[in-house]
mmCIF file of C-alpha atoms in Angstrom:
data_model
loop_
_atom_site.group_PDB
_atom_site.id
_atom_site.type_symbol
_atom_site.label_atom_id
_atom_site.label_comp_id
_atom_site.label_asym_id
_atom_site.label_seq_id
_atom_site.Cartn_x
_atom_site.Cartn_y
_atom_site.Cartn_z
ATOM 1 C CA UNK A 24 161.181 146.739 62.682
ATOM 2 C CA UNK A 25 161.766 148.922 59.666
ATOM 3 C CA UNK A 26 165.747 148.867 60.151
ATOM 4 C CA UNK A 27 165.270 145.066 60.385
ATOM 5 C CA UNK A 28 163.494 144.971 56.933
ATOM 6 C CA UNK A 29 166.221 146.938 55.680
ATOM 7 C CA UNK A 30 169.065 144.668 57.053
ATOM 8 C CA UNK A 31 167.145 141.711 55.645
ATOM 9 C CA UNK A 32 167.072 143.198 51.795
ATOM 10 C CA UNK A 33 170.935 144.711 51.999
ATOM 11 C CA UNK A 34 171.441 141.030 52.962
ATOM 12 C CA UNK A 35 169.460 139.546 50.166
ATOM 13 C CA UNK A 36 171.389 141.867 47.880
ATOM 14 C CA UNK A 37 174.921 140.925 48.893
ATOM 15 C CA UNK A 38 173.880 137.045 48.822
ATOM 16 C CA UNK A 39 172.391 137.919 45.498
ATOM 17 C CA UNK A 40 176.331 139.205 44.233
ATOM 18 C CA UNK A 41 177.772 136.178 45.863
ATOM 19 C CA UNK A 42 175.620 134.213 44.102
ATOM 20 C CA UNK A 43 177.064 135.543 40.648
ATOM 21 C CA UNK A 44 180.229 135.873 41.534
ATOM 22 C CA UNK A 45 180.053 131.793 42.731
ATOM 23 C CA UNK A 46 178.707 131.185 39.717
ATOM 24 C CA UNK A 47 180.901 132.641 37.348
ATOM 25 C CA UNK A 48 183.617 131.910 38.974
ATOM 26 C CA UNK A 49 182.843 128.125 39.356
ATOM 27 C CA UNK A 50 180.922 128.026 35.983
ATOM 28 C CA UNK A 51 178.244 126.452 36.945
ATOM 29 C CA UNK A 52 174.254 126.973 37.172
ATOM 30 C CA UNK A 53 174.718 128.936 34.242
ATOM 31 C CA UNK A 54 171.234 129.218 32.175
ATOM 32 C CA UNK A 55 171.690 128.115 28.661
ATOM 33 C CA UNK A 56 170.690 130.827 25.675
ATOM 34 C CA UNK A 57 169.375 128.687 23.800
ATOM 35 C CA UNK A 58 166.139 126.286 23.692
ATOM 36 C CA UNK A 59 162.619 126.884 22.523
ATOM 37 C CA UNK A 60 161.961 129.320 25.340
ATOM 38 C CA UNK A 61 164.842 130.734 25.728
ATOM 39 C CA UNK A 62 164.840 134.777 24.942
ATOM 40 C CA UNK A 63 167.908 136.103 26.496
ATOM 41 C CA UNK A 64 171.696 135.615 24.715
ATOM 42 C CA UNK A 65 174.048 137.117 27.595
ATOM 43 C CA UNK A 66 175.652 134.953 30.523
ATOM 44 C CA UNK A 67 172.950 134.783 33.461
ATOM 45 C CA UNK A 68 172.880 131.894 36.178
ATOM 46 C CA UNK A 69 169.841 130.409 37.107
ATOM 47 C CA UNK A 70 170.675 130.412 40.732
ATOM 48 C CA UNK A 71 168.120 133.036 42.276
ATOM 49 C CA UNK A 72 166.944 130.847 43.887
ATOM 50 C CA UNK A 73 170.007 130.279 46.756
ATOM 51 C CA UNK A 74 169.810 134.328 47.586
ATOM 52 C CA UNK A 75 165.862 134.101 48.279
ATOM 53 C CA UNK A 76 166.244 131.009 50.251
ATOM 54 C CA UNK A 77 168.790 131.937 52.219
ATOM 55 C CA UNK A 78 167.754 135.417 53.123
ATOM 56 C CA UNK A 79 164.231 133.371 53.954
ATOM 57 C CA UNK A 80 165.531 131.231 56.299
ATOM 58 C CA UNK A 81 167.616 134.088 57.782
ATOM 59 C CA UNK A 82 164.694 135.906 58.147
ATOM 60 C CA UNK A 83 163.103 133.384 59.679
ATOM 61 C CA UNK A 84 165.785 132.694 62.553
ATOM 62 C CA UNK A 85 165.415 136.658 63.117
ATOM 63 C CA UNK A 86 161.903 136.992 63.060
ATOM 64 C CA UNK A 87 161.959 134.359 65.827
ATOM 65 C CA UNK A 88 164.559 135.989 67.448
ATOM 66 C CA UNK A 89 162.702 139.316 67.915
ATOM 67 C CA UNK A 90 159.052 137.494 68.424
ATOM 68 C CA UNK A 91 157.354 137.754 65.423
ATOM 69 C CA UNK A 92 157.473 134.216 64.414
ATOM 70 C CA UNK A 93 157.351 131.427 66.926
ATOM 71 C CA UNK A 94 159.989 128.886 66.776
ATOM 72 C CA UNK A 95 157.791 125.926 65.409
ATOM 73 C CA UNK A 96 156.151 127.612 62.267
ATOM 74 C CA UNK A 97 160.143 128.888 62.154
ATOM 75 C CA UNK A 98 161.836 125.667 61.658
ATOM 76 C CA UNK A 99 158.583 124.320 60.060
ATOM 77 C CA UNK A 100 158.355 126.786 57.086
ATOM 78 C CA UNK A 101 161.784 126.106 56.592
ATOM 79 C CA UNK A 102 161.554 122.428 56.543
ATOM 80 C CA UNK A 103 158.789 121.724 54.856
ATOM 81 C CA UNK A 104 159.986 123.787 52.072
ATOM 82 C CA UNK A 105 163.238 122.178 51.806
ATOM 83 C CA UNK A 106 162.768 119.167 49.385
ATOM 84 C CA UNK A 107 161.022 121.798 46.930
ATOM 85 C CA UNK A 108 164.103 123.846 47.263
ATOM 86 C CA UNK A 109 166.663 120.996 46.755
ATOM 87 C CA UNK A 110 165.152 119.477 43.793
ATOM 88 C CA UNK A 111 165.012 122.581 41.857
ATOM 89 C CA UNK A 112 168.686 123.046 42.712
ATOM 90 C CA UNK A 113 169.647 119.746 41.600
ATOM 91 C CA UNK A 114 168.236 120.405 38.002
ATOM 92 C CA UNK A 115 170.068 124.266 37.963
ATOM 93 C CA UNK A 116 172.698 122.605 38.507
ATOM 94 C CA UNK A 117 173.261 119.144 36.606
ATOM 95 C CA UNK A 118 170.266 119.176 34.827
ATOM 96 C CA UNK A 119 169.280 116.093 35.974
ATOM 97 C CA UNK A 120 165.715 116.205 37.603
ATOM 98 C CA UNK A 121 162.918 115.987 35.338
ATOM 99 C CA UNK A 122 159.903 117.451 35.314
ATOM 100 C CA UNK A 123 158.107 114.574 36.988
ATOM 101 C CA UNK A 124 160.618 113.903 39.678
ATOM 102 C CA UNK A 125 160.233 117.807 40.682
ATOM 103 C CA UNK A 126 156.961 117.844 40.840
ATOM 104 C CA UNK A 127 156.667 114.702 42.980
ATOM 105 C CA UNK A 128 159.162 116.048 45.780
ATOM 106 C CA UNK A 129 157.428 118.959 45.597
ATOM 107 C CA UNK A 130 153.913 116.908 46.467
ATOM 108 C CA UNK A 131 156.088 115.530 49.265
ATOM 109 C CA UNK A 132 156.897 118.687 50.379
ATOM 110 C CA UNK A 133 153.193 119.679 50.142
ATOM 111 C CA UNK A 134 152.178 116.268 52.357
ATOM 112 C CA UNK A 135 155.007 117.992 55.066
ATOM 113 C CA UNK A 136 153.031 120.802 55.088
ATOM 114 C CA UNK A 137 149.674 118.932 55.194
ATOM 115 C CA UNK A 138 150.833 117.293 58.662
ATOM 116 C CA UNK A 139 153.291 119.697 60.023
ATOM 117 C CA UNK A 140 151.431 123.221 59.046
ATOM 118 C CA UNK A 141 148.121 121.605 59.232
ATOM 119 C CA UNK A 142 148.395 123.163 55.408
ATOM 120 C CA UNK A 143 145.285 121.096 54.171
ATOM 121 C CA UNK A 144 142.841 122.026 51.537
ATOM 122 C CA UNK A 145 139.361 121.287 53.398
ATOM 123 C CA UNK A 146 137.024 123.540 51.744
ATOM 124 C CA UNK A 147 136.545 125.479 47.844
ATOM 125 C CA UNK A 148 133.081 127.061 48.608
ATOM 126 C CA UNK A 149 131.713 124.541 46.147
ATOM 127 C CA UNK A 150 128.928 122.065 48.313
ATOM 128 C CA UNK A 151 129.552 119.144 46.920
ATOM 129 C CA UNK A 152 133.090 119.321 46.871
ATOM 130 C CA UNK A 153 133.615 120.805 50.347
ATOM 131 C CA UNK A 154 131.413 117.821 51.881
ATOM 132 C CA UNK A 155 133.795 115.303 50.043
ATOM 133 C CA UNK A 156 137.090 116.760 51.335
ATOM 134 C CA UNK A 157 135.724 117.366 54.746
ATOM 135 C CA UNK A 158 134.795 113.501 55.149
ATOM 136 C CA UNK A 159 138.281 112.389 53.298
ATOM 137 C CA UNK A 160 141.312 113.278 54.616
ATOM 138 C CA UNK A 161 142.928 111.297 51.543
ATOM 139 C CA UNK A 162 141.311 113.494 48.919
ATOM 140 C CA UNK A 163 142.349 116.396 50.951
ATOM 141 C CA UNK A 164 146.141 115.035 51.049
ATOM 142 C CA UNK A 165 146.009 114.304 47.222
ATOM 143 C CA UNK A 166 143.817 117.500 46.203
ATOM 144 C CA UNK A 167 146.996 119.485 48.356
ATOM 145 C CA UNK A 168 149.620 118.134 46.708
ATOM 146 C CA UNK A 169 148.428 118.427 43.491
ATOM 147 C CA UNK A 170 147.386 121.964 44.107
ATOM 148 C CA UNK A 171 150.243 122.763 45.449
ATOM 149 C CA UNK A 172 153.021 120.803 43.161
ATOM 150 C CA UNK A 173 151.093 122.526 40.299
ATOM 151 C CA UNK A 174 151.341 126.200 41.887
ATOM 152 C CA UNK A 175 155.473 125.822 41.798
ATOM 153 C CA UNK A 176 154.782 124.133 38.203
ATOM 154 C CA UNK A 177 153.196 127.395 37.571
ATOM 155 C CA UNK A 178 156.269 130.197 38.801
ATOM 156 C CA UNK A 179 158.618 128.186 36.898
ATOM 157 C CA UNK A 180 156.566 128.942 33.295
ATOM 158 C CA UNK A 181 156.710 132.341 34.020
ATOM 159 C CA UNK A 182 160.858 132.242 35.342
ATOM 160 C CA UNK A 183 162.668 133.935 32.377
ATOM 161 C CA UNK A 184 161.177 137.533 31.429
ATOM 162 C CA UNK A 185 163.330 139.612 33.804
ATOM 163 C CA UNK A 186 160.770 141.238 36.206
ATOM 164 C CA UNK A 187 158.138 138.859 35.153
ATOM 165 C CA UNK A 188 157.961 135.736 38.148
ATOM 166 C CA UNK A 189 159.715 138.362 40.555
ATOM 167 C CA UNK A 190 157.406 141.250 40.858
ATOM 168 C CA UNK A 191 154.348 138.260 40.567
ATOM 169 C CA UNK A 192 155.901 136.883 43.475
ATOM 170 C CA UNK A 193 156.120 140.212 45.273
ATOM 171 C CA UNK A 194 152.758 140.918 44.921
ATOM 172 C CA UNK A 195 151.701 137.660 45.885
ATOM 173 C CA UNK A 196 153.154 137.624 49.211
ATOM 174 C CA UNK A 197 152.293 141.681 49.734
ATOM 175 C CA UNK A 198 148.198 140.665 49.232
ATOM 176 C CA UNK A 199 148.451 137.073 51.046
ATOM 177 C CA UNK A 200 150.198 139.056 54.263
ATOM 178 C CA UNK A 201 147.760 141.989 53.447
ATOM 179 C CA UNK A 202 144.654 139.948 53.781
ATOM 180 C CA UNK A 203 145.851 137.735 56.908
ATOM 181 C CA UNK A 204 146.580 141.112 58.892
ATOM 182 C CA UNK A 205 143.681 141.907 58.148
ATOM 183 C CA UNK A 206 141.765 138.935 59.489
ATOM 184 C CA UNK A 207 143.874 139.433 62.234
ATOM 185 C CA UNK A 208 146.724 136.370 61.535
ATOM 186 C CA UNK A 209 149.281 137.972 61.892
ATOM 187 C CA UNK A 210 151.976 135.187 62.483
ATOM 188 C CA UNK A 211 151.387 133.804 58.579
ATOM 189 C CA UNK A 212 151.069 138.087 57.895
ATOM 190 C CA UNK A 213 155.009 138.025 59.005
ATOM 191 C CA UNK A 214 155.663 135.039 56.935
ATOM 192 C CA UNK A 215 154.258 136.437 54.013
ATOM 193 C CA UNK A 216 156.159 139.874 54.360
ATOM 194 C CA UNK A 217 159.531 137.922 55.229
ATOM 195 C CA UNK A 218 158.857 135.975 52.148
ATOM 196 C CA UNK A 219 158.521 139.403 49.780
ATOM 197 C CA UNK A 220 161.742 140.599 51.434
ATOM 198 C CA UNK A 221 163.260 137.878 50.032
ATOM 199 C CA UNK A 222 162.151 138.804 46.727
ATOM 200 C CA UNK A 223 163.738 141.979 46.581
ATOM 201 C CA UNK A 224 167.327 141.745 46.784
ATOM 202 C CA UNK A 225 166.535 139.248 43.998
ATOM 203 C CA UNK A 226 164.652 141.553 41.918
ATOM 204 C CA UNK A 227 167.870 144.166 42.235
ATOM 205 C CA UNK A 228 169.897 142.023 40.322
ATOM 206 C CA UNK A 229 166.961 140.574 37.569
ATOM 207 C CA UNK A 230 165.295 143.892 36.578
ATOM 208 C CA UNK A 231 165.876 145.379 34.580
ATOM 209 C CA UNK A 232 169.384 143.892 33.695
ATOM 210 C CA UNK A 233 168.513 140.138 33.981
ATOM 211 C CA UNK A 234 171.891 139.163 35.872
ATOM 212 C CA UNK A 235 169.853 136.182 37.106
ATOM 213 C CA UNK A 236 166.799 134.067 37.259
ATOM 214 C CA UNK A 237 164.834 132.442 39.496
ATOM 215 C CA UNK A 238 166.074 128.994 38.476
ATOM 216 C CA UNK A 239 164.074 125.824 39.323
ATOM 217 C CA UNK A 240 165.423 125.795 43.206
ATOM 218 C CA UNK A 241 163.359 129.605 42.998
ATOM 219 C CA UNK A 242 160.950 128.873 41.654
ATOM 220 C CA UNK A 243 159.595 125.802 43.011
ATOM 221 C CA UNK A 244 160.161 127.228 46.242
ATOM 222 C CA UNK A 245 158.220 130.633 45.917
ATOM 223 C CA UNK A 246 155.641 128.421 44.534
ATOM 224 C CA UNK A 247 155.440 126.397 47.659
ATOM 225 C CA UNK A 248 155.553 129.255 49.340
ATOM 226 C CA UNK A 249 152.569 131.155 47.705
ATOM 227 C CA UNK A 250 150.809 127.592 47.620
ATOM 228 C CA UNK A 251 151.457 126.768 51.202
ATOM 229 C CA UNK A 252 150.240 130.660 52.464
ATOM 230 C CA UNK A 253 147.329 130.606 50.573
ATOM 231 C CA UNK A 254 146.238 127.327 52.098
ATOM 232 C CA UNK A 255 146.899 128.351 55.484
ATOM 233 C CA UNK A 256 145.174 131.535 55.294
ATOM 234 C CA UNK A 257 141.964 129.531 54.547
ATOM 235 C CA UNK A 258 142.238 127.093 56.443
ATOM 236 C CA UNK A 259 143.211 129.816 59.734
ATOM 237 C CA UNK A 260 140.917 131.945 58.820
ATOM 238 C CA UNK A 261 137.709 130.866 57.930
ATOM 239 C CA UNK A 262 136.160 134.664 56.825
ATOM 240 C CA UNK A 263 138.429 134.281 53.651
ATOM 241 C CA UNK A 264 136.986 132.536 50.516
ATOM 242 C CA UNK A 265 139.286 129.887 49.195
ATOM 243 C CA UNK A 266 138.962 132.041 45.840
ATOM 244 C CA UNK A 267 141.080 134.552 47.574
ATOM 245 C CA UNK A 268 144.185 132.842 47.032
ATOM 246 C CA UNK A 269 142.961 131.763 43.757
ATOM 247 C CA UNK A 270 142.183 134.897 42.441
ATOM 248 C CA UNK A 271 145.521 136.067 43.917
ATOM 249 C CA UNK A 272 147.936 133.098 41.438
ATOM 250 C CA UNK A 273 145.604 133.203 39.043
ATOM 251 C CA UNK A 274 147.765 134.452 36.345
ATOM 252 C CA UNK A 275 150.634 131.621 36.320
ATOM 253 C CA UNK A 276 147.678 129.227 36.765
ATOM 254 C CA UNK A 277 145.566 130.038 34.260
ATOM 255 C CA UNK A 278 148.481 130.464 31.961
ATOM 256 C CA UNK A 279 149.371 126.738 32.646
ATOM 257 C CA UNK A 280 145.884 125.795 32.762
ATOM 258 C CA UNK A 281 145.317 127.397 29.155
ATOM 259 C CA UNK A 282 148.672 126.179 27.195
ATOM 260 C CA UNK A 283 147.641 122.776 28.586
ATOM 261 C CA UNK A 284 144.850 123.377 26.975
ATOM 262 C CA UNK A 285 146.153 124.791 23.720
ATOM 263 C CA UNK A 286 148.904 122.080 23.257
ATOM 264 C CA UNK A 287 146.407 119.353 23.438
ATOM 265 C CA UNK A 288 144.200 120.719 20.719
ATOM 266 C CA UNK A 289 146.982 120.983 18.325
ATOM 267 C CA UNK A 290 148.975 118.292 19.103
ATOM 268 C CA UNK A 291 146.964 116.021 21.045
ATOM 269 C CA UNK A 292 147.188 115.351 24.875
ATOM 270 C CA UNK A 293 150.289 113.537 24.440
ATOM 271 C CA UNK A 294 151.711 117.210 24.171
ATOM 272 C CA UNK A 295 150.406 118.797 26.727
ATOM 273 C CA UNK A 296 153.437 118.947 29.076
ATOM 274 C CA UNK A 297 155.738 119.667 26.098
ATOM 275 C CA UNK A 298 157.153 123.288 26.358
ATOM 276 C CA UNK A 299 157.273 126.005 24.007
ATOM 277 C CA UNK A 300 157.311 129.132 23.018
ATOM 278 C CA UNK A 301 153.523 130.154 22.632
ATOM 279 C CA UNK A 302 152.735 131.534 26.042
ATOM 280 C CA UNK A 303 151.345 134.920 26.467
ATOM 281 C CA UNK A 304 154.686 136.514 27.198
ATOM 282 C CA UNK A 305 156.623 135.053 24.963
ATOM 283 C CA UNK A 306 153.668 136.497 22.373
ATOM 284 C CA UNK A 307 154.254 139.878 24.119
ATOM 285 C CA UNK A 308 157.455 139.797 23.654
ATOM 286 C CA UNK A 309 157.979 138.996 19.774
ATOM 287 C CA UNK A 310 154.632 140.941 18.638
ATOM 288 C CA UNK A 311 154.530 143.825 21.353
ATOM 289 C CA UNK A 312 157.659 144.931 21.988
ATOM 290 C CA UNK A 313 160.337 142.883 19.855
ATOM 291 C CA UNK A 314 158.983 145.220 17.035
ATOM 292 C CA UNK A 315 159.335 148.084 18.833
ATOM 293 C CA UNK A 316 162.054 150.049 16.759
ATOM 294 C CA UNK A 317 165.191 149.592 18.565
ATOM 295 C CA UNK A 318 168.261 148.123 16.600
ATOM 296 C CA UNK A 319 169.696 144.800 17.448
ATOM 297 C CA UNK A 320 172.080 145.209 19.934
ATOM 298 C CA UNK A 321 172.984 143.118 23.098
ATOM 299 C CA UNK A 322 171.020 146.428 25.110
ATOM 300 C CA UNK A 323 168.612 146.421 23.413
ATOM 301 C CA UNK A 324 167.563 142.865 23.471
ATOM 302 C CA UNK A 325 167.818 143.381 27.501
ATOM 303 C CA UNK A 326 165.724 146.003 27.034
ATOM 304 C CA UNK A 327 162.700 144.552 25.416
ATOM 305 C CA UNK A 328 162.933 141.348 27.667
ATOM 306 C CA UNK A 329 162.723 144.023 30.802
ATOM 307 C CA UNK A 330 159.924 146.044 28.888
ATOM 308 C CA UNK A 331 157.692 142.684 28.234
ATOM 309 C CA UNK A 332 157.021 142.791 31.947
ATOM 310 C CA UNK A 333 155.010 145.757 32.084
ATOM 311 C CA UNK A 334 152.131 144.715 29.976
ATOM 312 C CA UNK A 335 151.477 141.285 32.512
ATOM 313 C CA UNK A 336 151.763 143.248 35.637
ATOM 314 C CA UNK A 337 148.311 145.065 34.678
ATOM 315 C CA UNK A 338 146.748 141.325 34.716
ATOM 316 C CA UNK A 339 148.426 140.719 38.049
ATOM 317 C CA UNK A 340 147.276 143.838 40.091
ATOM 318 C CA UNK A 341 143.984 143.491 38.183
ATOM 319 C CA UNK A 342 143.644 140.059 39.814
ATOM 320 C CA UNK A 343 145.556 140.660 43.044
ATOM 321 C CA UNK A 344 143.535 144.325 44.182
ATOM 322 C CA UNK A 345 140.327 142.694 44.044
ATOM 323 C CA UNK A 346 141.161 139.362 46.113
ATOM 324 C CA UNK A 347 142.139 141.674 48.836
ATOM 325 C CA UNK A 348 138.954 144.104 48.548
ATOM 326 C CA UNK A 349 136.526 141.087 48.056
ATOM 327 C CA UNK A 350 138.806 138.582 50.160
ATOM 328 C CA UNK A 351 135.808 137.177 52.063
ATOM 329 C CA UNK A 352 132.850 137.572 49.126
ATOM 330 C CA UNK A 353 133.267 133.921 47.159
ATOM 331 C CA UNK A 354 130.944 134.811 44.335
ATOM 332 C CA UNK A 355 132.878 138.298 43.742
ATOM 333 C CA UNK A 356 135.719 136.855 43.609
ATOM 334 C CA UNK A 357 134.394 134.149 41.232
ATOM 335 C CA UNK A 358 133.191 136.836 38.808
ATOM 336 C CA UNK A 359 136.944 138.186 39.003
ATOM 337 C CA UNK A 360 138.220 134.664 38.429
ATOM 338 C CA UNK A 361 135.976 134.949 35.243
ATOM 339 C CA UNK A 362 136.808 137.709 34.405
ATOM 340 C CA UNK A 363 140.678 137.480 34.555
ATOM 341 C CA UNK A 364 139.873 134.093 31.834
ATOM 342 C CA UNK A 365 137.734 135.908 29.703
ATOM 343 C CA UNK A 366 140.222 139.065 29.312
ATOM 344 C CA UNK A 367 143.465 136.132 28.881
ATOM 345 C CA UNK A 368 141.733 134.531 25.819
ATOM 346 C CA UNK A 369 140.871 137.578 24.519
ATOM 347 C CA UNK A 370 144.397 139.243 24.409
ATOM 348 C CA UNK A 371 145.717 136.466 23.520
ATOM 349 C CA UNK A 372 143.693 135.878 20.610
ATOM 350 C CA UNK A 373 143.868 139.879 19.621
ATOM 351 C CA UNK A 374 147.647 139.155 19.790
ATOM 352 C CA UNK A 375 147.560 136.017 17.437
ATOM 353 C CA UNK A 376 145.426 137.632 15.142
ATOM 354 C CA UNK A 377 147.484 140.838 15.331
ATOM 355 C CA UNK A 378 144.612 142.940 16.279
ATOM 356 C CA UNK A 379 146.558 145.036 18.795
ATOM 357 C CA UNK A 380 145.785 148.366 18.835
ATOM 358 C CA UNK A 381 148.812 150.747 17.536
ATOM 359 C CA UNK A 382 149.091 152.504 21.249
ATOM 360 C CA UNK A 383 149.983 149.439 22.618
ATOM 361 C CA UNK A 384 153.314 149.044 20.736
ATOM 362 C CA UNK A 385 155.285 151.129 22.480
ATOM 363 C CA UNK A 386 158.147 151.705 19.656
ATOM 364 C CA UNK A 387 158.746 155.449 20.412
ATOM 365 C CA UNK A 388 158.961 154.589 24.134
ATOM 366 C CA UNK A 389 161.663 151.698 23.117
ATOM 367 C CA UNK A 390 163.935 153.994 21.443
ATOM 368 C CA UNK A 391 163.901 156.802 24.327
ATOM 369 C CA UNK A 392 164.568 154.526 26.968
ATOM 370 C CA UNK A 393 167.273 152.621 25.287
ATOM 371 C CA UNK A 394 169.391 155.734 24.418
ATOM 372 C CA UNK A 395 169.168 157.055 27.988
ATOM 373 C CA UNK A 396 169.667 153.438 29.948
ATOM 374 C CA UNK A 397 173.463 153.450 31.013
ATOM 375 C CA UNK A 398 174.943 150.712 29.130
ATOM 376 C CA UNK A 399 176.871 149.630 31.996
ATOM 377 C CA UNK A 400 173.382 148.591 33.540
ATOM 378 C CA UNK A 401 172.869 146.507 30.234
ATOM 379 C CA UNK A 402 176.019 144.713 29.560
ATOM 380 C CA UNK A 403 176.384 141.230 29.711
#
């Protein structure tokens, strides 16, 4: 199986060239660097996405080949993922979907789940709730797209850091296929790890260099993805808490959850889905690590995109360790859900204030690093 996993990575990794080679040959799906959230000012397309898929799919037909995925969840993974897919690659590459028509293919993709994958949210661990969605199979369907429209929402905030919705994604597919071996699923355990396959051929060519991003076809479909495992490994499995998967997205959630919630008290609600360039990373990056001594070359602005990772993947394994300990103790893993909230507000609020403690800006570090990266791994 191991020389398997290998063959599906090299191949991620080759579709992952193609990919830029297509793209800057053809010039097209190229991100643009500039915008409100934009960070990055070298060429980079936005088609990450196509690589992950494909290698996804591949792995699928493989997987299916050898046994470890029957042919229905097979053909139904792929299939119910594929209007999430498509409509992100229609915006990367005309710019033409909006916000609002993504997110309602995406709910239809989450309804294909609902009846093909039996993907339906039936149960929170909250009474009330729980007795509601168990009697109404509507509120299910609507509480499942929403949840699960808002999850690839969510991957696409965080699409743009190099490392940043990559390594999340990883992880997120490592603790969902963690947990459901260990409950003894270990069909959905496959389709996790097939999924993080996926996601490293694309993370060879995004960190540190940035040579490409996610894109909205990526990132709506890892979000599915994440959405769609989490919900089946409650619903097959009833020993895991439904704040399991929570705890496990918690980050991109509560990051959309919060500048929601930020957006509306300073501009009113009629701003809340207006983007910016006030999320915690983008905070990181200007007040953390943008200051961090190095001149103001093309490297080095590479650099301190890659090195504004680092500082959100200690929220991520601090969320995603314990929903795999506690995967089947709901008020433990509500304390972590708490917790994870609490700490958010309160480095973002030490960052705003520019209360960061002086160890945490790593300026030496910057300078070391960027005279001993090869700038052949940091050209445009």
């Amino acid at each position: 199986m191991i020389s398997w996993m290998i063959f599906l990575v090299v191949c991620s990794i080759l579709l992952g060239a193609l990919t830029i080679a297509a793209a800057r040959f053809g010039s097209f799906g190229v991100d643009a660097s500039e915008g409100v959230q934009k960070v990055h000012r070298h060429w980079v397309p936005r088609l990450g996405g196509l690589p992950v898929f494909t290698t996804f799919v591949l792995g699928c037909l493989l997987w299916n080949y050898l046994g470890y995925l029957d042919q229905y969840s097979a053909l139904a993974l792929v299939g119910c993922s594929l209007p999430a897919f498509l409509i992100g690659l229609i915006e990367d590459l005309s710019q033409k979907a909006g916000i609002g028509m993504r997110l309602i293919v995406t709910m239809v993709a989450a309804g294909l789940g609902w009846y093909f994958l039996d993907g339906q949210i039936r149960r929170l661990d909250v009474p009330f709730i729980d007795e509601l969605l168990a009697r109404s199979a509507l509120l299910s369907f609507a509480v499942t797209a929403v949840a699960v429209a808002g999850v690839a929402h969510a991957i696409n905030i965080i699409d743009g850091y190099n490392g940043l919705s990559g390594f999340f994604s990883l992880a997120a597919f490592s603790a969902i296929g963690a947990v459901a071996a260990m409950h003894g699923d270990h069909s959905l355990a496959q389709a996790a790890l097939l999924a993080a396959l996926s996601m490293i051929g694309f993370l060879f060519w995004n960190y540190p260099m940035g040579r490409m991003f996610l894109g909205d076809a990526g990132a709506y479909f890892i979000g599915f993805l994440i959405a769609e495992f989490s919900i089946l490994l409650v619903t097959r499995n009833p020993g895991v808490s439904p704040w399991c998967p929570l705890l496990i997205a918690i980050y991109p959630i509560w990051e959309t959850l919060f500048s929601m919630y930020r957006r509306a008290m300073i501009g009113g609600f009629s701003q809340m889905g207006q983007a910016d360039a006030q999320h915690l990373h983008h905070l990181i990056f200007r007040r953390l690590v943008k200051s961090s001594g190095c001149d103001g070359s093309h490297r080095a602005s590479v650099l301190r995109n890659a090195m504004t990772t680092p500082y959100l993947l200690v929220l991520v394994l601090l969320s995603v360790i314990p929903a795999v300990i506690f995967a089947d103790q709901p008020m433990v893993l509500v304390g972590f859900c708490l917790l994870f909230a609490v700490s958010y507000i309160l480095c973002y609020r030490m960052i705003v204030r520019l209360r960061v403690p002086r160890w945490l800006v790593i300026r030496r570090l910057a300078n070391q690093v960027l005279q001993r990266t090869p700038q052949v791994l940091l050209r445009p």
